[in-house]
Coordinates of C-alpha atoms in Angstrom, one line a residue:
X5 CA -8.5 78.8 -16.3
X6 CA -6.7 76.8 -19.0
X7 CA -3.6 76.3 -16.7
X8 CA -5.9 75.2 -13.9
X9 CA -7.7 72.7 -16.2
X10 CA -4.3 71.4 -17.4
X11 CA -3.2 70.9 -13.7
X12 CA -6.4 69.0 -12.9
X13 CA -5.9 66.8 -15.9
X14 CA -2.3 66.1 -14.9
X15 CA -3.5 65.3 -11.3
X16 CA -6.1 62.9 -12.6
X17 CA -3.4 61.3 -14.8
X18 CA -1.1 60.9 -11.9
X19 CA -3.9 59.4 -9.8
X20 CA -4.7 57.0 -12.6
X21 CA -1.1 55.9 -12.9
X22 CA -0.9 55.5 -9.1
X23 CA -4.1 53.3 -9.2
X24 CA -2.7 51.3 -12.0
X25 CA 0.6 50.9 -10.2
X26 CA -1.2 49.8 -7.0
X27 CA -3.3 47.3 -9.0
X28 CA -0.1 45.8 -10.6
X29 CA 1.5 45.6 -7.2
X30 CA -1.4 43.7 -5.8
X31 CA -1.4 41.5 -8.9
X32 CA 2.3 40.8 -8.4
X33 CA 1.7 40.0 -4.7
X34 CA -1.1 37.6 -5.7
X35 CA 1.1 36.0 -8.4
X36 CA 4.0 35.6 -6.0
X37 CA 1.7 34.0 -3.4
X38 CA 0.2 31.7 -6.0
X39 CA 3.7 30.7 -7.1
X40 CA 4.7 29.9 -3.5
X41 CA 1.6 27.8 -3.0
X42 CA 2.0 26.0 -6.3
X43 CA 5.7 25.5 -5.7
X44 CA 5.0 24.2 -2.2
X45 CA 2.4 21.8 -3.5
X46 CA 4.8 20.5 -6.2
X47 CA 7.5 20.0 -3.6
X48 CA 5.1 18.2 -1.2
X49 CA 3.8 16.1 -4.1
X50 CA 7.3 15.2 -5.1
X51 CA 8.2 14.3 -1.5
X52 CA 5.2 11.9 -1.4
X53 CA 6.4 10.1 -4.5
X54 CA 9.9 9.8 -3.1
X55 CA 8.4 8.3 0.1
X56 CA 6.2 6.0 -1.9
X57 CA 9.3 4.8 -3.8
X58 CA 11.2 4.4 -0.6
X59 CA 8.4 2.3 1.0
X60 CA 8.2 0.2 -2.2
X61 CA 12.0 -0.4 -2.1
X62 CA 11.8 -1.6 1.5
X63 CA 8.9 -4.0 0.7
X64 CA 10.8 -5.3 -2.3
X65 CA 14.0 -5.8 -0.2
X66 CA 12.0 -7.8 2.4
X67 CA 10.3 -9.8 -0.4
X68 CA 13.6 -10.7 -2.0
X69 CA 15.1 -11.8 1.4
X70 CA 12.0 -13.9 2.4
X71 CA 11.9 -15.7 -0.9
X72 CA 15.6 -15.8 -1.8
X73 CA 15.5 -19.7 -1.7
X74 CA 12.4 -20.0 -3.8
X75 CA 12.5 -22.3 -6.8
X76 CA 12.9 -20.1 -9.8
X77 CA 13.9 -17.2 -7.5
X78 CA 11.8 -14.3 -6.2
X79 CA 11.3 -13.1 -9.8
X80 CA 9.1 -16.1 -10.5
X81 CA 6.7 -15.1 -7.7
X82 CA 6.8 -11.5 -8.7
X83 CA 5.5 -12.5 -12.1
X84 CA 2.5 -14.2 -10.4
X85 CA 1.9 -11.1 -8.3
X86 CA 1.9 -8.9 -11.5
X87 CA -0.8 -11.2 -12.9
X88 CA -2.9 -10.9 -9.7
X89 CA -2.4 -7.1 -9.7
X90 CA -3.6 -6.8 -13.3
X91 CA -6.6 -9.1 -12.7
X92 CA -7.8 -7.4 -9.6
X93 CA -6.7 -3.8 -10.2
X94 CA -4.7 -3.6 -7.0
X95 CA -1.2 -1.9 -6.7
X96 CA 1.5 -4.4 -7.5
X97 CA 3.7 -2.8 -4.8
X98 CA 1.0 -3.2 -2.2
X99 CA 0.7 -6.9 -3.1
X100 CA 4.4 -7.4 -3.0
X101 CA 4.4 -6.0 0.5
X102 CA 1.5 -8.3 1.5
X103 CA 3.0 -11.5 0.1
X104 CA 6.4 -10.7 1.7
X105 CA 4.7 -10.1 5.1
X106 CA 2.8 -13.4 4.8
X107 CA 5.9 -15.3 3.7
X108 CA 7.7 -14.0 6.7
X109 CA 4.9 -15.5 8.8
X110 CA 4.7 -18.9 7.2
X111 CA 8.4 -19.8 7.0
X112 CA 9.1 -19.5 10.8
X113 CA 6.1 -21.8 11.3
X114 CA 7.9 -24.6 9.4
X115 CA 6.6 -24.2 5.9
X116 CA 9.2 -24.5 3.1
X117 CA 10.0 -21.5 1.0
X118 CA 8.0 -22.8 -2.0
X119 CA 5.0 -23.7 0.2
X120 CA 5.2 -20.3 2.0
X121 CA 5.1 -18.6 -1.4
X122 CA 2.0 -20.5 -2.6
X123 CA 0.2 -19.9 0.7
X124 CA 1.2 -16.3 0.8
X125 CA -0.1 -15.7 -2.8
X126 CA -3.3 -17.6 -1.9
X127 CA -3.9 -15.6 1.2
X128 CA -3.2 -12.3 -0.5
X129 CA -5.7 -13.1 -3.2
X130 CA -8.2 -14.0 -0.5
X131 CA -7.5 -10.7 1.3
X132 CA -8.3 -8.8 -1.9
X133 CA -11.6 -10.7 -2.3
X134 CA -12.6 -10.3 1.4
X135 CA -11.8 -6.6 1.2
X136 CA -14.0 -6.2 -1.8
X137 CA -16.8 -8.5 -0.5
X138 CA -17.0 -6.8 2.9
X139 CA -16.1 -3.3 1.8
X140 CA -13.1 -3.4 4.1
X141 CA -9.7 -1.8 3.7
X142 CA -7.2 -4.3 2.2
X143 CA -4.8 -3.7 5.2
X144 CA -7.5 -4.7 7.7
X145 CA -8.5 -7.8 5.7
X146 CA -4.8 -8.8 5.6
X147 CA -4.2 -8.2 9.3
X148 CA -7.3 -10.2 10.2
X149 CA -6.2 -13.1 8.1
X150 CA -2.8 -13.0 9.7
X151 CA -4.3 -12.9 13.2
X152 CA -6.6 -15.8 12.4
X153 CA -3.7 -18.0 11.1
X154 CA -1.7 -17.5 14.3
X155 CA -4.7 -18.3 16.6
X156 CA -6.6 -15.1 17.2
X157 CA -9.8 -16.7 15.9
X158 CA -12.0 -13.7 16.7
X159 CA -10.6 -12.0 13.6
X160 CA -12.4 -14.6 11.4
X161 CA -15.8 -13.5 12.7
X162 CA -15.4 -10.3 10.5
X163 CA -15.6 -12.6 7.5
X164 CA -18.5 -14.7 8.9
X165 CA -16.3 -17.6 9.7
X166 CA -16.4 -19.3 13.1
X167 CA -13.2 -21.0 14.2
X168 CA -12.8 -22.4 17.7
X169 CA -11.2 -25.3 19.4
X170 CA -13.9 -27.7 18.4
X171 CA -14.0 -26.8 14.7
X172 CA -10.1 -26.7 14.6
X173 CA -9.9 -30.2 16.2
X174 CA -12.5 -31.6 13.8
X175 CA -10.6 -30.2 10.8
X176 CA -7.3 -31.7 12.0
X177 CA -9.0 -35.0 12.7
X178 CA -10.3 -35.0 9.1
X179 CA -6.8 -34.2 7.8
X180 CA -5.3 -37.0 10.1
X181 CA -3.0 -34.4 11.8
X182 CA -4.5 -34.3 15.2
X183 CA -2.0 -36.8 16.7
X184 CA 1.1 -34.8 15.6
X185 CA 3.3 -33.2 18.2
X186 CA 5.7 -30.3 18.5
X187 CA 6.4 -28.0 15.5
X188 CA 4.5 -30.3 13.2
X189 CA 1.4 -30.0 15.3
X190 CA 1.6 -26.2 15.3
X191 CA 2.1 -26.2 11.5
X192 CA -0.9 -28.5 11.1
X193 CA -3.0 -26.1 13.2
X194 CA -2.1 -23.2 10.8
X195 CA -3.0 -25.4 7.8
X196 CA -6.4 -26.3 9.5
X197 CA -7.2 -22.7 10.1
X198 CA -6.4 -21.8 6.5
X199 CA -8.7 -24.7 5.3
X200 CA -11.5 -23.4 7.5
X201 CA -11.0 -19.9 6.2
X202 CA -11.2 -21.1 2.6
X203 CA -14.2 -23.2 3.2
X204 CA -16.0 -20.4 5.0
X205 CA -15.4 -17.7 2.5
X206 CA -16.5 -19.3 -0.8
X207 CA -19.0 -16.6 -1.4
X208 CA -16.3 -13.9 -1.3
X209 CA -13.7 -15.7 -3.4
X210 CA -13.4 -14.1 -6.8
X211 CA -15.5 -11.1 -5.8
X212 CA -12.8 -8.5 -6.8
X213 CA -12.8 -9.8 -10.3
X214 CA -16.6 -10.4 -10.5
X215 CA -17.4 -6.8 -9.4
X216 CA -14.4 -5.1 -11.1
X217 CA -16.8 -2.9 -13.1
X218 CA -18.5 -1.6 -9.9
X219 CA -17.8 1.9 -8.6
X220 CA -16.0 0.7 -5.4
X221 CA -13.6 -1.5 -7.2
X222 CA -13.1 1.0 -10.1
X223 CA -12.0 3.5 -7.4
X224 CA -9.7 0.9 -5.8
X225 CA -8.2 0.2 -9.2
X226 CA -7.7 3.9 -9.8
X227 CA -6.0 4.3 -6.4
X228 CA -3.8 1.2 -7.2
X229 CA -2.8 2.8 -10.5
X230 CA -2.0 6.1 -8.9
X231 CA 0.0 4.4 -6.1
X232 CA 2.1 2.5 -8.7
X233 CA 2.6 5.7 -10.7
X234 CA 3.7 7.5 -7.7
X235 CA 6.3 4.8 -7.0
X236 CA 7.5 4.9 -10.6
X237 CA 8.0 8.7 -10.5
X238 CA 9.5 8.6 -7.0
X239 CA 12.1 6.0 -8.1
X240 CA 13.5 8.5 -10.6
X241 CA 14.1 11.1 -7.9
X242 CA 15.1 8.7 -5.1
X243 CA 18.8 8.7 -5.8
X244 CA 19.0 12.5 -5.8
X245 CA 16.9 12.6 -2.6
X246 CA 19.3 10.1 -0.9
X247 CA 22.3 12.2 -2.0
X248 CA 20.7 15.4 -0.7
X249 CA 19.9 13.9 2.7
X250 CA 23.5 12.6 2.9
X251 CA 24.8 16.2 2.4
X252 CA 22.5 17.6 4.9
X253 CA 23.6 15.1 7.5
X254 CA 27.2 16.0 6.8
X255 CA 26.4 19.6 7.3
X256 CA 24.6 18.8 10.5
X257 CA 27.5 16.7 11.8
X258 CA 30.0 19.4 10.9
X259 CA 27.9 22.0 12.8
X260 CA 28.0 19.9 16.0
X261 CA 30.8 21.1 18.3

């Protein structure tokens, strides 16, 4: 009986150890899976920051080319953009991209680099306010402003501004530019559209700063800060990422018969 009892106890002990082992194996599997998920998330997050840094680098490159002849250099305009970013809580890299895109629109229309810089900064500030006032994405507000300036007047309706041939002609007559011809006439039309936009959006102007304490603009400010932080982090890893891509391309080229 005593030997049978001892055997039963040993059997129970073995079963207990086996159960414990199975539990530890399951725990190890779970831990390994969690590590893979966390590691994957970290890699994905790092990749996003590198892409953000790359996009910012492209925007900055375009900005520097567009405003290379600016009095005081592109750096002078970048300082003003920093001020606008701080005042409105928007990403400075997003604003650099917007100002660069607008400058690339104004200069081919005949505006000097300095004039294009002033107008681009003014329109970017207006886009921020219209985005805030109309609860509209910044990109959409910017695209609608660009469309309006080149003659797609239906875009202005989203801001409650009516621009048509009659209002445009009246504005140009008031400015004494209705008798111009050629490139000067086209430039005068852009200026007239800009004037009509500014006159028709007075209620929205300054809205981003006025309502900066509201939830919507606080969220936009947070998103802007996170966007800039992502760029700053990504810039530290961008050189290594470029080097890694170069090596992968070399390996791919070597593998091609």
